[in-house]
mmCIF file of C-alpha atoms in Angstrom:
data_model
loop_
_atom_site.group_PDB
_atom_site.id
_atom_site.type_symbol
_atom_site.label_atom_id
_atom_site.label_comp_id
_atom_site.label_asym_id
_atom_site.label_seq_id
_atom_site.Cartn_x
_atom_site.Cartn_y
_atom_site.Cartn_z
ATOM 1 C CA MET A 72 -3.506 -23.513 2.338
ATOM 2 C CA ARG A 73 -0.060 -22.720 3.808
ATOM 3 C CA ALA A 74 1.349 -23.632 7.260
ATOM 4 C CA ILE A 75 1.965 -20.592 9.351
ATOM 5 C CA TRP A 76 3.712 -22.339 11.970
ATOM 6 C CA LYS A 77 5.315 -25.937 12.992
ATOM 7 C CA GLY A 78 5.582 -27.487 16.413
ATOM 8 C CA ALA A 79 4.778 -30.358 18.276
ATOM 9 C CA ILE A 80 1.871 -31.341 20.832
ATOM 10 C CA ALA A 81 3.449 -32.407 24.121
ATOM 11 C CA PHE A 82 0.928 -35.201 25.273
ATOM 12 C CA GLY A 83 2.698 -36.526 28.449
ATOM 13 C CA LEU A 84 5.624 -38.533 27.114
ATOM 14 C CA VAL A 85 3.988 -38.691 23.780
ATOM 15 C CA ASN A 86 5.117 -36.101 21.047
ATOM 16 C CA VAL A 87 3.014 -34.992 18.109
ATOM 17 C CA PRO A 88 4.503 -33.322 15.355
ATOM 18 C CA VAL A 89 2.054 -30.944 13.433
ATOM 19 C CA LYS A 90 1.697 -28.198 11.297
ATOM 20 C CA VAL A 91 -0.444 -25.161 11.980
ATOM 21 C CA TYR A 92 -3.070 -23.489 9.500
ATOM 22 C CA SER A 93 -5.284 -20.689 9.855
ATOM 23 C CA ALA A 94 -8.858 -22.101 9.918
ATOM 24 C CA THR A 95 -10.645 -18.755 9.009
ATOM 25 C CA GLU A 96 -10.288 -16.058 6.720
ATOM 26 C CA ASP A 97 -11.991 -12.668 6.001
ATOM 27 C CA HIS A 98 -14.512 -12.558 2.931
ATOM 28 C CA ASP A 99 -14.819 -8.855 2.814
ATOM 29 C CA ILE A 100 -14.181 -7.014 -0.206
ATOM 30 C CA SER A 101 -10.749 -5.258 0.210
ATOM 31 C CA LEU A 102 -11.008 -1.474 -0.440
ATOM 32 C CA HIS A 103 -8.231 1.177 -0.310
ATOM 33 C CA GLN A 104 -8.305 5.026 -0.086
ATOM 34 C CA VAL A 105 -8.086 7.352 -3.062
ATOM 35 C CA HIS A 106 -7.957 11.128 -3.850
ATOM 36 C CA ASN A 107 -11.497 11.964 -5.115
ATOM 37 C CA ALA A 108 -10.272 14.390 -7.422
ATOM 38 C CA ASP A 109 -8.144 12.258 -9.578
ATOM 39 C CA GLY A 110 -8.304 8.808 -8.126
ATOM 40 C CA GLY A 111 -4.760 8.873 -7.001
ATOM 41 C CA ARG A 112 -3.655 6.282 -4.161
ATOM 42 C CA ILE A 113 -3.513 7.539 -0.622
ATOM 43 C CA ARG A 114 -0.300 6.484 0.731
ATOM 44 C CA TYR A 115 0.537 6.114 4.326
ATOM 45 C CA GLN A 116 4.118 7.110 5.357
ATOM 46 C CA ARG A 117 6.144 5.909 8.457
ATOM 47 C CA ARG A 118 7.678 9.241 9.269
ATOM 48 C CA CYS A 119 9.984 9.712 12.154
ATOM 49 C CA GLU A 120 8.787 12.677 14.539
ATOM 50 C CA VAL A 121 12.551 13.592 15.444
ATOM 51 C CA CYS A 122 14.285 13.781 11.982
ATOM 52 C CA SER A 123 11.077 13.876 9.799
ATOM 53 C CA GLN A 124 12.529 11.318 7.545
ATOM 54 C CA VAL A 125 10.404 8.390 5.992
ATOM 55 C CA ILE A 126 11.557 5.294 7.723
ATOM 56 C CA ASP A 127 12.071 1.766 5.978
ATOM 57 C CA TYR A 128 10.094 -1.055 7.647
ATOM 58 C CA SER A 129 13.480 -2.693 8.219
ATOM 59 C CA ASP A 130 14.566 0.142 10.479
ATOM 60 C CA ILE A 131 11.582 0.187 12.735
ATOM 61 C CA GLU A 132 11.687 -1.212 16.402
ATOM 62 C CA LYS A 133 9.195 -1.584 19.099
ATOM 63 C CA ALA A 134 9.263 0.463 22.281
ATOM 64 C CA TYR A 135 7.522 0.584 25.682
ATOM 65 C CA GLU A 136 6.560 3.885 27.417
ATOM 66 C CA GLU A 137 6.058 4.168 31.108
ATOM 67 C CA ASP A 138 6.073 7.333 33.210
ATOM 68 C CA GLY A 139 7.651 9.553 30.625
ATOM 69 C CA ARG A 140 10.492 7.060 29.785
ATOM 70 C CA THR A 141 10.666 5.034 26.557
ATOM 71 C CA VAL A 142 12.306 1.599 26.378
ATOM 72 C CA VAL A 143 13.423 0.403 22.855
ATOM 73 C CA LEU A 144 13.288 -3.163 22.190
ATOM 74 C CA SER A 145 15.096 -4.589 19.137
ATOM 75 C CA LYS A 146 13.949 -7.530 17.093
ATOM 76 C CA ASP A 147 16.912 -9.645 18.266
ATOM 77 C CA GLU A 148 15.936 -8.850 21.833
ATOM 78 C CA LEU A 149 12.432 -10.043 21.427
ATOM 79 C CA LYS A 150 13.401 -13.183 19.643
ATOM 80 C CA ALA A 151 15.837 -14.015 22.365
ATOM 81 C CA ILE A 152 12.844 -14.447 24.817
ATOM 82 C CA PRO A 153 12.664 -18.043 25.710
ATOM 83 C CA ALA A 154 8.794 -18.399 25.265
ATOM 84 C CA GLU A 155 9.218 -16.943 21.818
ATOM 85 C CA ASN A 156 11.398 -19.806 20.597
ATOM 86 C CA ASN A 157 9.516 -22.520 22.150
ATOM 87 C CA HIS A 158 7.719 -24.623 19.417
ATOM 88 C CA GLU A 159 5.630 -26.988 21.654
ATOM 89 C CA ILE A 160 2.169 -27.032 22.141
ATOM 90 C CA GLU A 161 1.972 -28.308 25.809
ATOM 91 C CA VAL A 162 -1.252 -30.121 26.995
ATOM 92 C CA VAL A 163 -1.750 -29.079 30.650
ATOM 93 C CA GLN A 164 -5.518 -30.199 31.261
ATOM 94 C CA PHE A 165 -8.403 -32.134 30.062
ATOM 95 C CA VAL A 166 -11.686 -30.401 30.831
ATOM 96 C CA PRO A 167 -15.571 -30.902 29.927
ATOM 97 C CA SER A 168 -16.191 -28.615 26.814
ATOM 98 C CA GLU A 169 -19.054 -27.087 28.690
ATOM 99 C CA GLN A 170 -16.831 -25.285 31.022
ATOM 100 C CA LEU A 171 -15.037 -23.383 28.358
ATOM 101 C CA GLU A 172 -16.512 -19.742 28.132
ATOM 102 C CA PRO A 173 -17.326 -18.991 24.499
ATOM 103 C CA MET A 174 -16.356 -15.423 24.824
ATOM 104 C CA MET A 175 -12.691 -16.632 25.457
ATOM 105 C CA PHE A 176 -12.418 -18.041 22.111
ATOM 106 C CA GLU A 177 -10.140 -16.047 19.902
ATOM 107 C CA LYS A 178 -9.048 -17.562 16.681
ATOM 108 C CA SER A 179 -9.080 -21.166 15.389
ATOM 109 C CA TYR A 180 -6.193 -23.362 13.580
ATOM 110 C CA TYR A 181 -6.363 -26.674 11.862
ATOM 111 C CA LEU A 182 -3.413 -29.153 12.932
ATOM 112 C CA GLU A 183 -2.055 -31.589 10.382
ATOM 113 C CA PRO A 184 0.421 -34.432 11.012
ATOM 114 C CA ASP A 185 3.764 -33.514 10.350
ATOM 115 C CA SER A 186 5.529 -36.952 10.546
ATOM 116 C CA LYS A 187 6.039 -40.147 8.570
ATOM 117 C CA THR A 188 3.216 -41.875 10.387
ATOM 118 C CA PRO A 189 0.412 -40.225 11.899
ATOM 119 C CA LYS A 190 -0.263 -42.754 14.679
ATOM 120 C CA ALA A 191 0.439 -40.363 17.572
ATOM 121 C CA TYR A 192 -1.828 -37.758 15.896
ATOM 122 C CA VAL A 193 -4.642 -40.577 15.837
ATOM 123 C CA LEU A 194 -3.996 -41.457 19.294
ATOM 124 C CA LEU A 195 -4.458 -38.299 20.768
ATOM 125 C CA ARG A 196 -7.583 -37.719 18.846
ATOM 126 C CA SER A 197 -9.104 -40.937 19.996
ATOM 127 C CA ALA A 198 -8.339 -40.074 23.507
ATOM 128 C CA LEU A 199 -10.235 -36.809 23.172
ATOM 129 C CA GLU A 200 -13.314 -38.786 21.513
ATOM 130 C CA ASP A 201 -13.224 -41.455 24.086
ATOM 131 C CA THR A 202 -13.248 -39.206 27.096
ATOM 132 C CA ASP A 203 -15.551 -36.432 25.643
ATOM 133 C CA ARG A 204 -12.992 -33.725 26.814
ATOM 134 C CA VAL A 205 -11.180 -30.767 25.582
ATOM 135 C CA ALA A 206 -7.428 -30.427 26.047
ATOM 136 C CA ILE A 207 -6.222 -27.035 27.548
ATOM 137 C CA VAL A 208 -2.819 -26.240 26.230
ATOM 138 C CA GLN A 209 -0.277 -23.507 26.237
ATOM 139 C CA PHE A 210 1.874 -22.329 23.132
ATOM 140 C CA ALA A 211 3.837 -19.467 21.807
ATOM 141 C CA LEU A 212 2.812 -17.792 18.532
ATOM 142 C CA ARG A 213 3.681 -14.350 16.940
ATOM 143 C CA GLU A 214 5.362 -13.014 19.768
ATOM 144 C CA LYS A 215 2.948 -13.827 22.414
ATOM 145 C CA THR A 216 2.284 -16.712 24.803
ATOM 146 C CA ARG A 217 -1.174 -18.149 24.540
ATOM 147 C CA LEU A 218 -3.622 -20.275 26.033
ATOM 148 C CA GLY A 219 -5.656 -22.701 23.814
ATOM 149 C CA ALA A 220 -8.243 -25.424 23.556
ATOM 150 C CA LEU A 221 -7.576 -28.563 21.431
ATOM 151 C CA ARG A 222 -10.772 -30.122 20.186
ATOM 152 C CA ILE A 223 -11.815 -32.390 17.144
ATOM 153 C CA LYS A 224 -13.834 -31.265 14.112
ATOM 154 C CA ASP A 225 -14.390 -33.724 11.275
ATOM 155 C CA ASP A 226 -11.425 -35.928 12.437
ATOM 156 C CA VAL A 227 -9.118 -33.165 12.398
ATOM 157 C CA LEU A 228 -7.592 -31.642 15.555
ATOM 158 C CA VAL A 229 -8.540 -28.123 15.932
ATOM 159 C CA LEU A 230 -6.625 -25.626 18.333
ATOM 160 C CA GLN A 231 -8.733 -22.614 19.366
ATOM 161 C CA SER A 232 -6.646 -19.812 20.927
ATOM 162 C CA LEU A 233 -8.289 -18.292 24.160
ATOM 163 C CA LEU A 234 -8.135 -15.024 25.710
ATOM 164 C CA TRP A 235 -6.543 -14.869 29.074
ATOM 165 C CA PRO A 236 -8.804 -14.064 31.820
ATOM 166 C CA ASP A 237 -7.929 -10.633 32.359
ATOM 167 C CA GLU A 238 -8.380 -9.873 28.611
ATOM 168 C CA VAL A 239 -12.179 -10.437 29.139
ATOM 169 C CA ARG A 240 -13.823 -7.413 30.289
ATOM 170 C CA GLU A 241 -16.290 -7.574 33.259
ATOM 171 C CA ALA A 242 -19.779 -6.272 32.642
ATOM 172 C CA LYS A 243 -20.848 -3.794 34.931
ATOM 173 C CA PHE A 244 -23.988 -1.763 34.233
ATOM 174 C CA PRO A 245 -25.708 -0.012 37.378
ATOM 175 C CA SER A 246 -29.029 -0.084 35.162
ATOM 176 C CA LEU A 247 -29.275 -3.826 35.412
ATOM 177 C CA ASP A 248 -29.369 -3.372 39.424
ATOM 178 C CA ALA A 249 -32.682 -1.861 39.035
ATOM 179 C CA SER A 250 -35.637 -3.911 40.328
ATOM 180 C CA VAL A 251 -37.928 -4.858 37.565
ATOM 181 C CA LYS A 252 -41.091 -6.908 37.732
ATOM 182 C CA ILE A 253 -42.116 -9.279 34.943
ATOM 183 C CA SER A 254 -45.475 -10.904 35.195
ATOM 184 C CA PRO A 255 -46.089 -14.561 34.372
ATOM 185 C CA GLN A 256 -48.097 -13.591 31.189
ATOM 186 C CA GLU A 257 -45.197 -11.752 29.652
ATOM 187 C CA ARG A 258 -42.764 -14.621 30.385
ATOM 188 C CA ASP A 259 -45.302 -17.025 28.671
ATOM 189 C CA MET A 260 -45.657 -14.537 25.714
ATOM 190 C CA SER A 261 -41.952 -14.188 25.262
ATOM 191 C CA ALA A 262 -41.515 -18.111 25.519
ATOM 192 C CA ALA A 263 -44.020 -18.568 22.805
ATOM 193 C CA LEU A 264 -42.358 -16.218 20.569
ATOM 194 C CA VAL A 265 -39.157 -17.998 21.147
ATOM 195 C CA GLU A 266 -40.828 -21.474 20.231
ATOM 196 C CA SER A 267 -42.328 -19.987 16.987
ATOM 197 C CA MET A 268 -38.841 -19.012 15.868
ATOM 198 C CA ALA A 269 -37.056 -22.073 16.976
ATOM 199 C CA ALA A 270 -34.926 -23.783 14.390
ATOM 200 C CA ASP A 271 -31.835 -25.935 13.948
ATOM 201 C CA PHE A 272 -28.691 -23.626 13.062
ATOM 202 C CA ASP A 273 -27.550 -23.859 9.471
ATOM 203 C CA PRO A 274 -24.567 -21.403 8.723
ATOM 204 C CA ALA A 275 -25.291 -21.788 5.117
ATOM 205 C CA SER A 276 -28.708 -20.290 5.271
ATOM 206 C CA PHE A 277 -27.242 -16.819 6.035
ATOM 207 C CA THR A 278 -25.593 -14.187 3.821
ATOM 208 C CA ASP A 279 -23.539 -11.036 4.401
ATOM 209 C CA ASP A 280 -25.927 -8.659 2.671
ATOM 210 C CA TYR A 281 -23.600 -5.840 2.555
ATOM 211 C CA GLN A 282 -20.722 -7.626 0.806
ATOM 212 C CA VAL A 283 -23.187 -8.828 -1.808
ATOM 213 C CA GLN A 284 -24.561 -5.435 -2.339
ATOM 214 C CA LEU A 285 -21.108 -3.874 -2.668
ATOM 215 C CA ARG A 286 -20.085 -6.537 -5.158
ATOM 216 C CA GLN A 287 -23.009 -5.514 -7.156
ATOM 217 C CA LEU A 288 -22.244 -1.837 -7.029
ATOM 218 C CA ILE A 289 -18.636 -2.619 -8.101
ATOM 219 C CA GLU A 290 -19.903 -4.707 -11.078
ATOM 220 C CA ALA A 291 -22.291 -2.086 -12.227
ATOM 221 C CA LYS A 292 -19.787 0.632 -12.321
ATOM 222 C CA LEU A 293 -17.334 -1.690 -14.246
ATOM 223 C CA GLU A 294 -20.160 -2.221 -16.973
ATOM 224 C CA GLN A 295 -20.808 1.378 -17.057
ATOM 225 C CA GLY A 296 -17.161 2.198 -17.807
ATOM 226 C CA GLU A 297 -16.824 4.185 -14.387
ATOM 227 C CA SER A 298 -13.302 2.744 -13.762
ATOM 228 C CA LEU A 299 -9.595 3.725 -13.956
ATOM 229 C CA ASP A 300 -6.551 2.141 -14.994
ATOM 230 C CA THR A 301 -5.186 0.717 -11.678
ATOM 231 C CA GLU A 302 -1.324 1.806 -12.757
ATOM 232 C CA GLU A 303 -2.500 5.468 -13.377
ATOM 233 C CA THR A 304 -3.523 5.646 -9.694
ATOM 234 C CA PHE A 305 -0.055 4.806 -8.596
ATOM 235 C CA GLY A 306 2.318 7.901 -8.119
ATOM 236 C CA VAL A 307 5.940 8.187 -7.016
ATOM 237 C CA GLU A 308 7.110 5.915 -3.955
ATOM 238 C CA ALA A 309 7.558 7.610 -0.750
ATOM 239 C CA GLY A 310 10.827 9.094 -0.483
ATOM 240 C CA GLU A 311 11.564 9.488 -4.076
ATOM 241 C CA GLY A 312 10.051 12.615 -4.983
ATOM 242 C CA SER A 313 13.052 14.364 -6.480
ATOM 243 C CA LYS A 314 13.741 11.310 -8.772
ATOM 244 C CA GLY A 315 10.249 11.265 -9.936
ATOM 245 C CA GLU A 316 10.358 14.933 -10.891
ATOM 246 C CA VAL A 317 13.606 14.408 -13.001
ATOM 247 C CA ILE A 318 12.069 11.488 -14.740
ATOM 248 C CA ASP A 319 8.914 13.458 -15.635
ATOM 249 C CA LEU A 320 10.912 16.383 -16.965
ATOM 250 C CA MET A 321 12.940 14.247 -19.241
ATOM 251 C CA GLU A 322 9.889 12.674 -20.663
ATOM 252 C CA ALA A 323 8.273 15.874 -21.268
ATOM 253 C CA LEU A 324 11.342 16.920 -23.241
ATOM 254 C CA LYS A 325 11.396 13.848 -25.008
ATOM 255 C CA ARG A 326 7.828 14.097 -26.134
ATOM 256 C CA SER A 327 8.723 17.563 -27.339
ATOM 257 C CA LEU A 328 11.446 16.411 -29.590
ATOM 258 C CA ASP A 329 9.252 13.719 -30.937
ATOM 259 C CA ARG A 330 6.471 15.904 -32.070
ATOM 260 C CA LYS A 331 8.687 18.270 -33.566
ATOM 261 C CA ARG A 332 10.537 15.493 -35.592
ATOM 262 C CA GLY A 333 7.052 14.131 -36.798
ATOM 263 C CA GLY A 334 7.475 15.896 -40.312
ATOM 264 C CA GLY A 335 10.746 16.035 -42.603
ATOM 265 C CA SER A 336 10.663 20.020 -43.036
ATOM 266 C CA ASP A 337 9.926 20.456 -39.181
ATOM 267 C CA ALA A 338 12.792 18.269 -37.840
ATOM 268 C CA ALA A 339 15.359 21.079 -37.715
ATOM 269 C CA ALA A 340 12.745 23.223 -35.985
ATOM 270 C CA GLY A 341 11.907 20.407 -33.585
ATOM 271 C CA ARG A 342 15.743 20.051 -32.621
ATOM 272 C CA ALA A 343 16.158 23.684 -31.979
ATOM 273 C CA GLY A 344 12.877 23.813 -29.773
ATOM 274 C CA GLY A 345 14.138 20.812 -27.788
ATOM 275 C CA GLU A 346 17.672 22.291 -27.083
ATOM 276 C CA ALA A 347 16.021 25.522 -26.378
ATOM 277 C CA GLY A 348 13.716 23.950 -23.876
ATOM 278 C CA GLY A 349 16.599 21.834 -22.421
ATOM 279 C CA ASP A 350 18.932 24.737 -21.895
ATOM 280 C CA SER A 351 16.299 26.825 -20.232
ATOM 281 C CA GLY A 352 15.361 24.050 -17.800
ATOM 282 C CA SER A 353 18.867 23.355 -16.734
ATOM 283 C CA GLU A 354 20.094 27.075 -16.452
ATOM 284 C CA ALA A 355 16.806 28.161 -14.508
ATOM 285 C CA GLY A 356 16.539 25.274 -12.270
ATOM 286 C CA GLU A 357 12.796 24.761 -13.250
ATOM 287 C CA ASP A 358 10.641 21.649 -13.326
ATOM 288 C CA GLU A 359 8.206 20.274 -15.750
ATOM 289 C CA ALA A 360 6.850 23.618 -16.894
ATOM 290 C CA ALA A 361 10.352 24.374 -18.542
ATOM 291 C CA ALA A 362 9.236 21.988 -21.541
ATOM 292 C CA LYS A 363 6.140 23.687 -22.397
ATOM 293 C CA PRO A 364 7.621 27.368 -22.682
ATOM 294 C CA ALA A 365 10.198 25.716 -25.065
ATOM 295 C CA ARG A 366 7.420 24.290 -27.379
ATOM 296 C CA LYS A 367 5.744 27.732 -27.281
ATOM 297 C CA ARG A 368 8.767 29.730 -28.299
ATOM 298 C CA SER A 369 9.733 27.266 -30.966
ATOM 299 C CA THR A 370 6.197 27.540 -32.528
ATOM 300 C CA ALA A 371 6.125 31.213 -32.269
ATOM 301 C CA ALA A 372 9.377 31.439 -33.964
ATOM 302 C CA LYS A 373 8.027 29.558 -37.106
ATOM 303 C CA THR A 374 4.775 31.829 -37.116
ATOM 304 C CA SER A 375 6.565 34.960 -36.728
ATOM 305 C CA ALA A 376 9.058 34.231 -39.596
ATOM 306 C CA GLU A 377 6.174 33.508 -42.038
ATOM 307 C CA LYS A 378 4.142 36.538 -41.223
ATOM 308 C CA THR A 379 6.792 39.522 -40.551
ATOM 309 C CA GLY A 380 9.459 38.903 -43.301
ATOM 310 C CA THR A 381 11.353 42.237 -43.508
ATOM 311 C CA THR A 382 10.381 43.237 -40.234
ATOM 312 C CA ALA A 383 11.928 40.184 -38.573
ATOM 313 C CA ARG A 384 15.177 40.469 -40.539
ATOM 314 C CA SER A 385 15.484 44.157 -39.529
ATOM 315 C CA ALA A 386 15.003 43.218 -35.801
ATOM 316 C CA ALA A 387 17.259 40.105 -36.257
ATOM 317 C CA ALA A 388 19.975 42.564 -37.232
ATOM 318 C CA LYS A 389 19.361 44.895 -34.481
ATOM 319 C CA SER A 390 18.981 42.061 -31.973
ATOM 320 C CA THR A 391 22.174 40.356 -33.088
ATOM 321 C CA GLY A 392 24.189 43.582 -32.853
ATOM 322 C CA THR A 393 23.163 44.538 -29.272
ATOM 323 C CA GLN A 394 22.261 41.294 -27.441
ATOM 324 C CA SER A 395 25.114 39.232 -25.636
ATOM 325 C CA GLY A 396 27.330 36.351 -26.347
ATOM 326 C CA ALA A 397 24.939 33.221 -26.239
ATOM 327 C CA ALA A 398 22.219 34.591 -28.564
ATOM 328 C CA THR A 399 24.770 36.042 -31.113
ATOM 329 C CA SER A 400 26.802 32.967 -31.106
ATOM 330 C CA GLY A 401 23.704 30.819 -31.723
ATOM 331 C CA THR A 402 22.864 33.134 -34.643
ATOM 332 C CA ALA A 403 26.210 32.945 -36.122
ATOM 333 C CA LYS A 404 26.348 29.289 -35.977
ATOM 334 C CA SER A 405 23.064 29.151 -38.042
ATOM 335 C CA GLY A 406 24.316 31.612 -40.471
ATOM 336 C CA ALA A 407 27.582 29.492 -40.888
ATOM 337 C CA ALA A 408 25.466 26.536 -41.764
ATOM 338 C CA LYS A 409 23.817 28.576 -44.715
ATOM 339 C CA SER A 410 26.627 30.741 -46.127
ATOM 340 C CA GLY A 411 29.966 29.276 -44.631
ATOM 341 C CA THR A 412 31.237 32.860 -43.976
ATOM 342 C CA ALA A 413 30.934 32.735 -39.849
ATOM 343 C CA LYS A 414 33.990 30.965 -38.630
ATOM 344 C CA SER A 415 34.870 31.876 -34.917
ATOM 345 C CA THR A 416 33.833 34.287 -31.998
ATOM 346 C CA PRO A 417 35.683 37.655 -33.143
ATOM 347 C CA ALA A 418 33.464 37.649 -36.312
ATOM 348 C CA LYS A 419 30.205 37.514 -34.398
ATOM 349 C CA SER A 420 29.079 41.044 -35.581
ATOM 350 C CA ALA A 421 29.967 40.406 -39.412
ATOM 351 C CA ALA A 422 28.283 36.945 -39.086
ATOM 352 C CA ALA A 423 25.288 38.366 -37.712
ATOM 353 C CA LYS A 424 25.136 41.244 -40.542
ATOM 354 C CA SER A 425 25.654 38.551 -43.216
ATOM 355 C CA THR A 426 23.000 36.359 -41.854
ATOM 356 C CA ALA A 427 20.566 39.190 -41.785
ATOM 357 C CA ALA A 428 21.471 40.388 -45.356
ATOM 358 C CA LYS A 429 21.160 36.697 -46.934
ATOM 359 C CA SER A 430 17.557 36.261 -45.791
ATOM 360 C CA ALA A 431 18.357 33.632 -42.805
ATOM 361 C CA GLU A 432 14.475 33.010 -41.653
ATOM 362 C CA LYS A 433 15.149 30.750 -39.105
ATOM 363 C CA PRO A 434 17.627 32.728 -37.002
ATOM 364 C CA ALA A 435 15.616 35.859 -37.766
ATOM 365 C CA ALA A 436 12.322 34.462 -36.569
ATOM 366 C CA LYS A 437 14.254 33.039 -33.532
ATOM 367 C CA ALA A 438 15.765 36.316 -32.591
ATOM 368 C CA SER A 439 12.456 38.072 -33.298
ATOM 369 C CA THR A 440 10.370 35.876 -31.122
ATOM 370 C CA SER A 441 12.988 35.971 -28.568
ATOM 371 C CA LYS A 442 12.568 39.700 -28.258
ATOM 372 C CA ALA A 443 8.748 39.510 -28.721
ATOM 373 C CA THR A 444 8.336 36.897 -26.023
ATOM 374 C CA GLY A 445 10.471 38.491 -23.470
ATOM 375 C CA THR A 446 13.128 35.707 -23.479
ATOM 376 C CA ARG A 447 16.172 36.768 -21.489
ATOM 377 C CA ALA A 448 19.463 36.953 -23.661
ATOM 378 C CA ARG A 449 22.234 34.873 -21.874
ATOM 379 C CA LYS A 450 25.390 36.623 -20.940
ATOM 380 C CA PRO A 451 28.838 35.364 -22.332
ATOM 381 C CA ALA A 452 30.276 32.684 -20.116
#
């Protein structure tokens, strides 16, 4: 266990340093919410209703509203309240344990001695044992002044926080004011039923059936393979949507290039397809979908070149002569790589004709597909 608080019990003039531990814990299976279509996590955002921005927890303060006015209280202002900084558990009374109303009990804490010698701790414990009383104390914990009862359990001092009197509601039910007559026979029968079910209380004999059955359901689904990779259920962090889109686009382009570079003869086509996809995405400002058209155009170009032959070369010549600077420049560069005749921009027309005449399949297919698929030619810069 980990101590949640340190302080000291003020027992008259005796000071008992202690560490405070939570004595109870929740055994419920922790569940979270997901989208039923894909299993993605549902994330709650702390969004400001004035500026509509997602706010970090460090920028959140507390406030109180009354009569249409809101008072903002900073963390430093709350910590400056004297009761918040008090680390003393002050004993104010010793009372018989039967006088404590069980409904007032809130949460239990174990107290461990926090000094070189536990003598003061044992002295207080002995005083409670000898007098058979409970110590009523006051202390501050987690931004709240609390009332508590100090008692003994298995030689350990236990601090039980109590609700304040105004926190316990009064039960007022008009139906209980009605006059009801119960016969002696009915009272005897009910008493006999109670006796037939009488036993000593053993908490270990009771189980949380719902949690047991929930665990069985989870284990059965795991055995049947009905589960998801947990990392796949997490999406982009709140407030980082644009960053995530850029990462996804780059990943898609990278995968496209990797696929094209898989075979030796397909390497050049893969690079051309990747460059075409990257240019299209940057110029048009598109998102992930830009990667897919790039791959389709590149694949279509190769298929068209194999099937059309002479038609593709004719279309290439026509397209090269009439289309604008970017497409013509790309054809000229590819032709220069094979023939070495295209040297500069002023020779675009000649390079295009030379390329078409010398059976340059890749530029021809590229130009043909560009026309067939409806790809827009770029204007000269």
